[in-house]
XYZ file of C-alpha atoms in Angstrom:
585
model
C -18.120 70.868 88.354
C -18.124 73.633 85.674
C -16.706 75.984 87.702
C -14.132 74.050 89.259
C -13.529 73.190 85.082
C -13.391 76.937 84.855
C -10.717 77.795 87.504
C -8.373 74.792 86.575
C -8.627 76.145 82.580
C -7.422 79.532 84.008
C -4.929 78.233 86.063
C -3.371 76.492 83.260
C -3.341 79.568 81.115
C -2.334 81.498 83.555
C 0.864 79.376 83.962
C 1.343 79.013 79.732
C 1.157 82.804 79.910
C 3.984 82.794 82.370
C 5.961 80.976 80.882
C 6.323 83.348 78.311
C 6.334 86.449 80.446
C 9.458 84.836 82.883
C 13.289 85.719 81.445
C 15.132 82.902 80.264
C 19.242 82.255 80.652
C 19.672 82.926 77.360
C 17.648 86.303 77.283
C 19.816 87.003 80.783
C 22.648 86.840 78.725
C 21.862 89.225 75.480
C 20.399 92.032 77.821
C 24.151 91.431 80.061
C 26.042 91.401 76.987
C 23.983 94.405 75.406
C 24.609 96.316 78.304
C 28.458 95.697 78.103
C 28.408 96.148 74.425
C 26.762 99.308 73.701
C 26.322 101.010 77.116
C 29.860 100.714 79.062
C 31.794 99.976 76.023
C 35.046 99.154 77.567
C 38.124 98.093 75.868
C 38.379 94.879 77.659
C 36.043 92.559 79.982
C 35.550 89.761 80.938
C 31.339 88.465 82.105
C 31.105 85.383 83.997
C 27.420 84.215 85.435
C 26.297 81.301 87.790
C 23.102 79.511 87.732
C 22.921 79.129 91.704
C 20.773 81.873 93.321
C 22.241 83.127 96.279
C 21.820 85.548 99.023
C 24.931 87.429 98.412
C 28.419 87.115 97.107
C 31.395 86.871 99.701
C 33.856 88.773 97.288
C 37.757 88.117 97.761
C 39.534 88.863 101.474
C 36.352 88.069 102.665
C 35.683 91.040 104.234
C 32.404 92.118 102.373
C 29.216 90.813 100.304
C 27.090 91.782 97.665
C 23.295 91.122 98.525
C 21.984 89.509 95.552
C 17.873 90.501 94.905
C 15.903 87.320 94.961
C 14.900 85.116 91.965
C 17.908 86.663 89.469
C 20.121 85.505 86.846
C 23.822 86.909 88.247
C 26.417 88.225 86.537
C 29.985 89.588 87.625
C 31.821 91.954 85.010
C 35.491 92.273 85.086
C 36.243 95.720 83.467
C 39.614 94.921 83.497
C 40.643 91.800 82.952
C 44.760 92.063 83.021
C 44.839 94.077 86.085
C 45.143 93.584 89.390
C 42.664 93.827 92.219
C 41.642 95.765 93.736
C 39.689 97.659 90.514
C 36.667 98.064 88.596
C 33.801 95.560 88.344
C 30.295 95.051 88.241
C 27.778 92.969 89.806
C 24.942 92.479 87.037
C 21.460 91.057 87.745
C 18.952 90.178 85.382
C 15.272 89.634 86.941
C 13.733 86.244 85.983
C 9.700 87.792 86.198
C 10.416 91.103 84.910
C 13.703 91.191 83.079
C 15.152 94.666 84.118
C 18.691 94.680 84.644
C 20.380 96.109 87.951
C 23.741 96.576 88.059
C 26.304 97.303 91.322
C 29.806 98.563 91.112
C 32.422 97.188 93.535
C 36.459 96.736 93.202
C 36.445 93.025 94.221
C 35.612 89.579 92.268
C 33.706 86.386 94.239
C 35.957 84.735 96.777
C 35.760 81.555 94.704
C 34.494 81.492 91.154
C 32.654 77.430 91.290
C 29.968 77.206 89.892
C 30.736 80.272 87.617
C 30.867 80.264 83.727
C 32.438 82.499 81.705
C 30.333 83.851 78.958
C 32.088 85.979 76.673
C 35.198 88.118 76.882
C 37.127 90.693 75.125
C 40.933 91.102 76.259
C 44.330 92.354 75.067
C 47.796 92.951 76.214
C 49.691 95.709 76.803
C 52.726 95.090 74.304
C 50.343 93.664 71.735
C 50.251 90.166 72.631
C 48.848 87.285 75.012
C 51.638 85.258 76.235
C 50.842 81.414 76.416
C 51.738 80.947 79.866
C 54.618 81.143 82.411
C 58.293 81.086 81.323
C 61.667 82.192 83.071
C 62.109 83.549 79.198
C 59.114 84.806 78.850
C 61.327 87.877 77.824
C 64.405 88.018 76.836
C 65.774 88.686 79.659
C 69.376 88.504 78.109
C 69.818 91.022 81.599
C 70.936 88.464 83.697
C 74.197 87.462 81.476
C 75.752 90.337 83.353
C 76.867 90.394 86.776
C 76.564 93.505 88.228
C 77.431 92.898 92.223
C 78.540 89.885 94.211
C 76.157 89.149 97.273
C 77.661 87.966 100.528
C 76.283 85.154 102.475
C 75.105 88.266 104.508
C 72.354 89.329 101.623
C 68.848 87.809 102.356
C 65.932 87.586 99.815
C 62.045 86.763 100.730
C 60.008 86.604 97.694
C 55.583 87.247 98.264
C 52.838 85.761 96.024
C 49.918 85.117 97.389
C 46.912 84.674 94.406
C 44.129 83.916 96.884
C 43.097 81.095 94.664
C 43.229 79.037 91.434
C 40.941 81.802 89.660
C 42.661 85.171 90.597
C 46.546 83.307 90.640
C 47.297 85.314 87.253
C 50.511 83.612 85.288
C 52.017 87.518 85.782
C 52.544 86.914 89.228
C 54.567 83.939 89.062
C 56.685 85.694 86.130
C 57.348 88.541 88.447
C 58.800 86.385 90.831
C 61.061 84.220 88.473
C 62.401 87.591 87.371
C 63.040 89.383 90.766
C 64.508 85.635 91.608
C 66.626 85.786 88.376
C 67.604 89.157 89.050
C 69.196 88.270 92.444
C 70.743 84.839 91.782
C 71.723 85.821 87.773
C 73.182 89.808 88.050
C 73.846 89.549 91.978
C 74.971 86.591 93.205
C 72.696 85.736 95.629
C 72.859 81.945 97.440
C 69.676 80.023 96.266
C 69.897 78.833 100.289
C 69.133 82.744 101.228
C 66.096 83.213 99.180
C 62.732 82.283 100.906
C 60.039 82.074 98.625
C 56.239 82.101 99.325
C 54.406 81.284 96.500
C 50.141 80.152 96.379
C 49.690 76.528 97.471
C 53.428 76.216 97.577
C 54.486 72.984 96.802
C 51.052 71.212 96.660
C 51.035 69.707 93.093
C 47.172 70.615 92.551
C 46.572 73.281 89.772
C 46.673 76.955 91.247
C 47.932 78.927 88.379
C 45.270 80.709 85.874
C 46.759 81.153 82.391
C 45.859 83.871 79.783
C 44.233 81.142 77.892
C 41.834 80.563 80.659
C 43.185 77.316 81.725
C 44.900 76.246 84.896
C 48.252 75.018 85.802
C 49.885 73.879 88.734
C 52.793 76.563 89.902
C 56.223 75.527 87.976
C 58.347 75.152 91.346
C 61.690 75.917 89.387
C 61.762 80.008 89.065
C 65.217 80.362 86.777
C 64.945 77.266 84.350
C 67.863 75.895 85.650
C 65.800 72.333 86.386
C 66.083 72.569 90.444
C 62.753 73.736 92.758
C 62.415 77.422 93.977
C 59.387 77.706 95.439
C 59.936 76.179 99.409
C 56.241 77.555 101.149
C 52.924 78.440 100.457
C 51.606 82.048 100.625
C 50.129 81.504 103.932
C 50.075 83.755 107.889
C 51.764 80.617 108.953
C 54.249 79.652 106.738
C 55.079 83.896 106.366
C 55.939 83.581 110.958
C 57.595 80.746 110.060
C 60.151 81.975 107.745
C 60.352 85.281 109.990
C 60.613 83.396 112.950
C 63.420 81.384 111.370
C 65.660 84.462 110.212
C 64.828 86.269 113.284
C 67.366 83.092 114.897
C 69.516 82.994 111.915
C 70.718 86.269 111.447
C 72.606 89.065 113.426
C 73.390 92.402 113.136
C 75.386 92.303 109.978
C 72.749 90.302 107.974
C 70.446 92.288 105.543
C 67.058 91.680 103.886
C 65.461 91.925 100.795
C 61.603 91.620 100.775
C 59.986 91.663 97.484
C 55.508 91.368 97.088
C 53.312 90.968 94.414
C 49.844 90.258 93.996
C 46.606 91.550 94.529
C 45.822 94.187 97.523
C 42.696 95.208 99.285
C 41.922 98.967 99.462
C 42.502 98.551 103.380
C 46.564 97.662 102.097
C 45.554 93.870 102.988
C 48.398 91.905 100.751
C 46.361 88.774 99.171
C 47.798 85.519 100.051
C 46.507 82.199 99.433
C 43.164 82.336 100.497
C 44.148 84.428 103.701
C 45.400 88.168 103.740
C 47.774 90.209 105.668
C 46.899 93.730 107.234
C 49.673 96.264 107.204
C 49.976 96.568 110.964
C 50.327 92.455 110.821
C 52.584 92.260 107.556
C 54.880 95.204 109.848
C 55.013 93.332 113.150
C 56.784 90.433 110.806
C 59.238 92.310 110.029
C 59.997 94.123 113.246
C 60.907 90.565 114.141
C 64.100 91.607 112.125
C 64.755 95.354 112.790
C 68.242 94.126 114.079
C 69.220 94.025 111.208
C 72.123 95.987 108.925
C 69.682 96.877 106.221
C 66.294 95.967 104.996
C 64.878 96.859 101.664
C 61.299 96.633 100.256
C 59.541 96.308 96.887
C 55.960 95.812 96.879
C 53.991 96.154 93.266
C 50.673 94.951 94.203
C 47.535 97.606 94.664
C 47.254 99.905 97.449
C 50.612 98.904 98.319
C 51.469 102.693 99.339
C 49.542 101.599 102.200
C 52.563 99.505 103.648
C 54.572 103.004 104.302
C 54.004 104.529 107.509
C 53.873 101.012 109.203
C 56.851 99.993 107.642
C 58.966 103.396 108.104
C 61.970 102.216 111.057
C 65.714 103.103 111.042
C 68.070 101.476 108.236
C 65.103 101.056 106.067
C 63.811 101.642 102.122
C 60.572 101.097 101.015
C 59.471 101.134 97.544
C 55.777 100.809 96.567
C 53.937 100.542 93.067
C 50.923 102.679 94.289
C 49.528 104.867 96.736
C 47.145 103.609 99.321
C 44.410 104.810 97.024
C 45.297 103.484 93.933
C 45.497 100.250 91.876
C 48.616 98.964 90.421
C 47.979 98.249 86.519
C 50.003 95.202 84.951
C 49.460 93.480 81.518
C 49.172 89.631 81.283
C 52.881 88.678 81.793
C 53.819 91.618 84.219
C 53.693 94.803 86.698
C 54.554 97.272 84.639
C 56.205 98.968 87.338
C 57.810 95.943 88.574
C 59.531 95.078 85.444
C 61.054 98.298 84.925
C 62.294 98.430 88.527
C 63.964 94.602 88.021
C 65.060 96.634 84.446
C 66.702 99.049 86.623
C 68.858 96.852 89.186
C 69.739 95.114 86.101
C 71.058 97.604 83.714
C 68.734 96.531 81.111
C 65.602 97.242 78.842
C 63.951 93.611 78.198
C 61.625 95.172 75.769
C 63.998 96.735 73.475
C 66.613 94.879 74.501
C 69.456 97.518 75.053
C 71.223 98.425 78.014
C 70.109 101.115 80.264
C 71.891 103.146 82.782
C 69.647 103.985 86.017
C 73.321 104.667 87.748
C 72.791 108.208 87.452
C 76.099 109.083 90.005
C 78.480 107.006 87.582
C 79.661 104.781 90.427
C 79.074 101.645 88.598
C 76.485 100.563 90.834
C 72.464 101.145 91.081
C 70.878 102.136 94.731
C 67.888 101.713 95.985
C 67.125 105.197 95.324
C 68.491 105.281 91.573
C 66.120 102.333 90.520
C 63.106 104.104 92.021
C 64.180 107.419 90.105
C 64.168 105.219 86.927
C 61.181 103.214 86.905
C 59.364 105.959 88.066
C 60.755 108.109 85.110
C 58.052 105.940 82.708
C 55.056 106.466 84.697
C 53.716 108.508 81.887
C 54.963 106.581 78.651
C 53.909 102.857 80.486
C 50.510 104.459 81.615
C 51.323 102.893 84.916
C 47.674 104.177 86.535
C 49.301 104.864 89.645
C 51.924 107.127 91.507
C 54.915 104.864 92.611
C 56.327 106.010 96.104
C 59.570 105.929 97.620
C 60.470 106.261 101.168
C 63.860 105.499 103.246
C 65.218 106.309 106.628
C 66.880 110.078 105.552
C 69.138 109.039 102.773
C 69.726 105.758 103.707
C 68.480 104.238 99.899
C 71.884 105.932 98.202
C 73.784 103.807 100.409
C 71.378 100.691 99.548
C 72.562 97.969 96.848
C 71.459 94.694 96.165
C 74.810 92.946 96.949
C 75.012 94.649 100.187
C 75.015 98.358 102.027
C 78.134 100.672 101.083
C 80.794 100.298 103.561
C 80.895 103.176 106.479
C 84.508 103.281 106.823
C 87.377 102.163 103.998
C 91.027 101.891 104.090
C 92.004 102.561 100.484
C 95.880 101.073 100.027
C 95.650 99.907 96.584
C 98.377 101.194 94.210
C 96.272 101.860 90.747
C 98.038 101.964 87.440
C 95.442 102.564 85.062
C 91.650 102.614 84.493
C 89.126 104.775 85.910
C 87.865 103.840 89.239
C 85.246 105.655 91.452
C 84.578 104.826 94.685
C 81.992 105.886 97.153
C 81.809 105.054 100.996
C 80.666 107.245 104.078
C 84.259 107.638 104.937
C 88.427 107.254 103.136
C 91.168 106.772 105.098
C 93.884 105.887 102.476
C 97.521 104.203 103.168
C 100.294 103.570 101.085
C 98.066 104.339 97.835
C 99.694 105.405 94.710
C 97.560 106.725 91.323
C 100.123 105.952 88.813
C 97.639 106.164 85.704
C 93.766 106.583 84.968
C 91.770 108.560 86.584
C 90.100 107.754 90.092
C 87.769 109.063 92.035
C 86.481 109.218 95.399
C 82.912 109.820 96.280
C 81.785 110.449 100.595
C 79.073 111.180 102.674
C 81.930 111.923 105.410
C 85.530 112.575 104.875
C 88.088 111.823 102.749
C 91.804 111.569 104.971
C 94.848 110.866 102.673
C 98.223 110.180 104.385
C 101.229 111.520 103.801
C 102.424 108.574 101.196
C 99.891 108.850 99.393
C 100.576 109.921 95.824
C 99.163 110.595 92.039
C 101.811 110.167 89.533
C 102.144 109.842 85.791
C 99.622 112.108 84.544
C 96.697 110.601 86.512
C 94.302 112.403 88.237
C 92.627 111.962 91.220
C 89.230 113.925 92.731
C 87.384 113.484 95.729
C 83.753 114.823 96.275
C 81.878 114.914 99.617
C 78.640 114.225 98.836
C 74.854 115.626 100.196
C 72.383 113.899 101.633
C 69.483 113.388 99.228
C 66.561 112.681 101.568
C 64.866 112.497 97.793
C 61.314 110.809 99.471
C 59.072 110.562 96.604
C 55.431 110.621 99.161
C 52.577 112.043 97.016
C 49.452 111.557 98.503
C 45.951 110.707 97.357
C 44.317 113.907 96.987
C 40.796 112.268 96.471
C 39.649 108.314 96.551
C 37.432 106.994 92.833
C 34.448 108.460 92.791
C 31.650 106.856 91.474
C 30.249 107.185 87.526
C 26.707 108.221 87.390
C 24.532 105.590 85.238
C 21.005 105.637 85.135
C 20.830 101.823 85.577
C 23.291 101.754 88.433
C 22.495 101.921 92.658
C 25.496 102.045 95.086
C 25.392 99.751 97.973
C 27.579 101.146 100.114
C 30.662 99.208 99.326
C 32.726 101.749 97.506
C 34.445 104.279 99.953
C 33.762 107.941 99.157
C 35.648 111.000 100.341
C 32.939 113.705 99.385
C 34.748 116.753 98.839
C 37.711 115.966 101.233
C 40.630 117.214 99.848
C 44.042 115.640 101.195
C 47.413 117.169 101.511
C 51.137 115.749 101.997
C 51.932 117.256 105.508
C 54.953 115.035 107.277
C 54.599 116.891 110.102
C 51.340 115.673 111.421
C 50.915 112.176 112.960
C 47.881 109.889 113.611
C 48.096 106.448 115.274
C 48.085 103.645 116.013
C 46.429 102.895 112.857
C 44.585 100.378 112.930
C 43.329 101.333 116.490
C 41.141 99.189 118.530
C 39.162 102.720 119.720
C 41.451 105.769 120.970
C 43.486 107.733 118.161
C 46.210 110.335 118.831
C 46.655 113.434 116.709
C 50.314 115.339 117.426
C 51.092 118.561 115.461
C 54.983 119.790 115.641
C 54.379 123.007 115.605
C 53.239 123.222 119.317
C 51.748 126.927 118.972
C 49.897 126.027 116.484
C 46.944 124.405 117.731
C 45.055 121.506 115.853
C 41.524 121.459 114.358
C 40.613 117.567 113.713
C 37.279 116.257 112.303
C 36.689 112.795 111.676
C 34.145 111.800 109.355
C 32.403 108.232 107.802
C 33.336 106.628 103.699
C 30.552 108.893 102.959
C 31.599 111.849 104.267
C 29.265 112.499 107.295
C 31.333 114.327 109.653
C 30.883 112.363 112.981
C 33.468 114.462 115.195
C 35.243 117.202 115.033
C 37.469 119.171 117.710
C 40.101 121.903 118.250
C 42.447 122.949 120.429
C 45.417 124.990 121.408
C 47.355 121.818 122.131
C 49.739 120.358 119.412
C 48.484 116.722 120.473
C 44.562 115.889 120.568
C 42.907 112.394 121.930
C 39.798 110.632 119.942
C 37.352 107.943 121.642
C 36.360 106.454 118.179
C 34.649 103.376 120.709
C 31.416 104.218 120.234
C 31.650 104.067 116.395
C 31.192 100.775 114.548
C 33.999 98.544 112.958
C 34.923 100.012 109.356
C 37.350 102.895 107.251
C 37.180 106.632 108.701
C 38.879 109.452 107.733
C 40.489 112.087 110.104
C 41.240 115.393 108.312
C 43.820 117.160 110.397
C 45.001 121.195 110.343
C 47.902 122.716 112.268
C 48.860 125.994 111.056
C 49.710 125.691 107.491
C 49.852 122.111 107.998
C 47.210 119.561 106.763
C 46.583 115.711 106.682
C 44.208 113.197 105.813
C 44.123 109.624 107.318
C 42.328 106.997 106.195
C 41.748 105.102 109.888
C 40.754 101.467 110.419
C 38.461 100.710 113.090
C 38.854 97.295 114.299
C-alpha cells in the first residue's frame, strides 16, 4: 500500500512538473513573433497560426505539402504581404515539450486558411497608403475621358482573375481588371457584348474578395461604375473552354483578340484560378482554338508569367508578360505595378501624377503593342518592379498591333487635305485623286508608297513619306539563375524550393527543346547543323542525371525512367547555349 502511495505521489508530480516544462500558445507566439522581430526583420509580414495539428499543409495549386513535425504549435509567415504569389514565406513550428522553433521556407501559402488566425502583422503600401477597398476610382483615372481609338465589332476582349479563394482574392486584382475593362470600353470603344470576363466565383453572391483591411467582400460585378454587371463567369477550366469554345464559333478570320491575366502564378507558369489552375501547355491549347484569327494580343501580370512565352509564340501574335518564368511579379495593395503603367501607356496617361504621357514614340497618334511595352518597361528601375517584363511578337508584328484594331495592309488614300498635320502609317499607299492643299502630312510604310499621277501638294504644304524597318525589338532576357536559398542557423530545407546549383543560363533563340511539358521523350535541335550538341540534364538540385553529345544538330532524351517533377536541360551548340526548365508529367 505504501508503495503503490509512493508511485501514484510521483506520478502526480511528475505530471505538475510537466505542466510547467510543456510550451503554451501564448509562449508559441512570443518565441514566433521574436523570431520575426529581431531575427528576419522584414519590412512587412504578416503571421497567421492554427490550433489544429496536422500532418502537413497542402499549400495553394495543390501540388505540394509541408510535413508538419508532430505535437507543434504552427505558424505560416507571409514576408510579403502585398505581393503576389508565388514569393517568400515561412512555415514556423514551435515544439509543445521542448519549445525550439523550426522554421521552413517555401513560396506558397495553405490552400485554404480555416481554421487559421492571424496574429500580428506589419504592412504598408507602395504609394504610402492602404486603400479601403475596391473602386473603379480608386485612382483618378481621369485617363479614360479621352478617346484614343474606335474598336470595331471585330475587337474582342477576355479579361483573367482567378484568386484561388476568399483568402488569397486580393482587392488589387479586381482593380486591375476594372481598369484594363475601363481602358477598353472608356479610351477604345470596345462593345461591353465583346468583353468576356472571368472573375473568382463569378457571379455567386458569397464573399470572395479579401480587402486590405482584412475583411471580405463579395466581388462588385459592375467593373466601370456605370451601375450595369461586368463580371459574366467564374475563373474556372470550364467556364475558360466555354468562352473559347464559344468564340472559336463566333468569330472568323477578320476577328481579333485581346487576352488580358492577372493573379497569382505557380513557379511551374500555372495561372491561379478559382480554386483550380491552368498549366501553360493547357492555358495555350485554349487559345489555339482561335489561331484563325486576324490578330491576338496578350498581357499577363501575374508571377512567372514569362513562362506563358514559348507556348504561346504562333503567327499574328504579341505577348507581353510582367515577369520571367523565374521571377515574381511585385504589386502594392491596389495594383501590378507593371500592369498599371502598361494600362497608363494605351491610355496616354500617368494616374499617379495625373499628367498626360506620350508612349507614342513614332508620332502617329496611336500606341502599339510594342510602344506600351517600351514604356512600362522604361520604370522598371524607378517602380522597383522586382522583375524583368518581357516582350515577344511574331517578327514585328506588335508595331502593327493597336487596341482598336491591326493597321490596315493596303490603303487607298483619296482624301483632299486642306490643313492640319496628318500622319499616316499602313503596310502599303496607293493614293487617288489626293490633293495636300495645306498642313503638313505624312506617310509612314512597311511596304510602298505609289502616288498617281493627280496627285498633288499645293499651297505651301508639305508632304513626306518614310518606308519604315522592321523592328523585331523582342525584349527575351532570361533567368540567369533561380532564388537561392538564405542560410539561417534555425532554418532546414525540405526540398520544396527548386535550386539551380551553379547552372548558369543564357538567351540562345537558336536552340529548341520540346514538347515541354513532355510525358517522357524530349527533343533537342541546334541550327547550326555542324555544330554538334552537348546536352546534360540534371534534377532542382543540381545532380546531373544525363548528359550526351553528338555531332548531330538534333538529340533524343528518354526522361521515362525519371520520376514526375521540374528538370533542367542545359544545352551547347557552338557558341550557342540554353537552359530549360522541363516538366515531367
Amino acid at each position: 500500500m505504501f508503495c503503490r502511495g509512493i508511485v501514484t505521489l510521483f506520478f502526480v508530480l511528475f505530471t505538475f512538473l510537466s505542466s510547467f516544462a510543456a510550451t503554451s500558445l501564448e509562449q508559441a507566439k512570443n518565441r514566433v513573433k521574436d523570431y520575426v522581430t529581431n531575427t528576419l526583420k522584414l519590412d512587412e509580414y504578416r503571421v497567421m497560426y492554427t490550433q489544429s495539428q496536422p500532418s502537413s499543409i497542402l499549400l495553394m495549386f495543390n501540388k505540394k505539402s509541408v510535413a508538419v513535425p508532430s505535437n507543434s504549435w504552427v505558424f505560416f509567415i507571409d514576408e510579403k504581404p502585398a505581393q503576389d504569389w508565388a514569393h517568400d514565406c515561412r512555415y514556423a513550428f514551435v515544439s509543445k515539450s521542448t519549445g525550439s522553433l523550426t522554421v521552413t521556407r517555401n513560396i506558397l501559402p495553405p490552400s485554404t486558411f480555416d481554421g487559421w488566425v492571424e496574429y500580428f502583422s506589419k504592412t504598408k503600401n507602395a504609394d504610402g497608403r492602404l486603400s479601403d477597398g475596391v473602386n473603379p476610382n480608386l485612382i483618378d483615372w481621369n485617363l479614360y475621358s479621352t478617346r484614343l481609338g474606335s474598336a470595331s465589332s471585330r475587337c474582342h476582349a477576355i479579361l483573367i482573375s482567378g484568386g484561388w479563394n476568399k483568402y488569397n482574392n486580393n482587392q488589387r486584382y479586381w482593380n486591375n481588371c476594372s481598369m484594363v475593362y475601363q481602358m477598353l470600353t472608356k479610351c477604345y470603344g470596345f462593345s461591353t457584348s465583346n468583353i468576356n470576363v472571368l472573375m473568382a466565383d463569378g457571379t455567386n453572391p458569397a464573399a470572395d474578395l479579401h480587402l486590405s483591411n482584412n475583411t471580405y467582400i463579395n466581388s462588385p460585378a459592375d467593373l466601370d461604375g456605370n451601375g450595369r454587371n461586368d463580371i459574366q463567369y467564374p475563373a474556372t477550366k470550364s467556364s475558360l473552354t466555354h468562352v473559347f469554345d464559344s468564340l472559336k464559333v463566333k468569330l472568323n478570320s477578320l476577328d481579333e483578340l485581346f487576352i488580358y491575366v492577372t493573379d497569382h502564378g505557380d513557379e511551374d507558369g500555372s495561372i491561379c484560378l478559382w480554386g483550380q489552375s491552368i498549366t501553360p501547355a493547357e492555358f495555350a491549347r485554349e487559345v489555339d482554338k482561335l489561331s484563325f484569327l486576324k490578330s491576338i494580343s496578350i498581357v499577363m501580370v501575374q508571377c512567372f508569367s514569362g513562362a506563358h512565352i514559348p507556348t504561346l509564340q504562333k503567327p499574328n501574335r504579341t505577348i507581353i508578360t510582367a515577369a520571367r518564368s523565374c521571377e515574381s511579379a511585385y504589386s502594392t495593395y491596389d495594383y501590378s505595378l507593371f500592369g498599371r503603367r502598361w494600362v497608363e501607356a494605351m491610355a496616354k496617361y500617368d494616374a499617379i501624377s495625373k499628367k498626360s504621357c506620350n508612349p507614342d514614340f513614332d508620332s502617329d497618334y496611336k500606341v502599339s503593342m510594342l510602344e506600351s511595352f517600351v514604356y512600362a518597361n522604361s520604370f522598371k528601375n524607378s517602380d522597383d518592379f522586382g522583375s524583368e517584363p518581357l516582350y515577344w511578337s511574331d517578327g514585328c508584328f506588335g508595331e502593327k498591333q493597336f487596341m482598336d484594331g491591326l493597321m490596315e495592309r493596303d490603303l487607298i488614300y483619296n482624301s483632299n487635305i486642306a490643313s492640319g498635320n496628318i500622319v499616316k502609317k499602313g503596310d502599303n499607299y496607293l493614293t487617288s485623286k489626293s490633293v495636300i492643299s495645306g498642313g503638313n502630312v505624312k506617310f509612314l510604310s512597311y511596304g510602298q508608297v505609289l502616288l498617281k499621277s493627280t496627285f498633288a501638294v499645293t499651297r505651301g504644304a508639305t508632304f513626306t513619306a518614310k518606308i519604315l524597318d522592321c523592328e523585331e525589338n523582342n525584349h527575351l532576357v532570361s533567368c540567369s539563375s533561380l532564388r537561392s536559398l538564405r542560410e539561417d542557423d534555425e532554418e532546414f530545407y525540405d526540398g520544396n524550393e527548386p535550386l539551380t546549383s551553379g547552372i548558369e543560363e543564357t538567351s540562345a533563340s537558336l536552340v529548341s527543346v520540346w514538347p515541354n511539358p513532355t510525358t517522357g521523350m524530349l527533343y533537342v535541335r541546334a541550327s547550326d547543323e555542324s555544330a554538334g550538341c552537348s546536352v546534360t540534364v540534371v534534377d532542382a538540385l543540381g545532380k546531373v542525371l544525363l548528359s550526351k553529345e553528338t555531332a548531330d544538330a538534333e538529340v533524343e532524351l528518354d526522361l521515362t525512367g525519371l520520376n514526375s517533377g521540374i528538370y533542367f536541360v542545359k544545352v551547347v551548340s557552338g557558341s550557342e547555349s540554353k537552359i530549360e526548365k522541363v516538366v515531367l508529367k
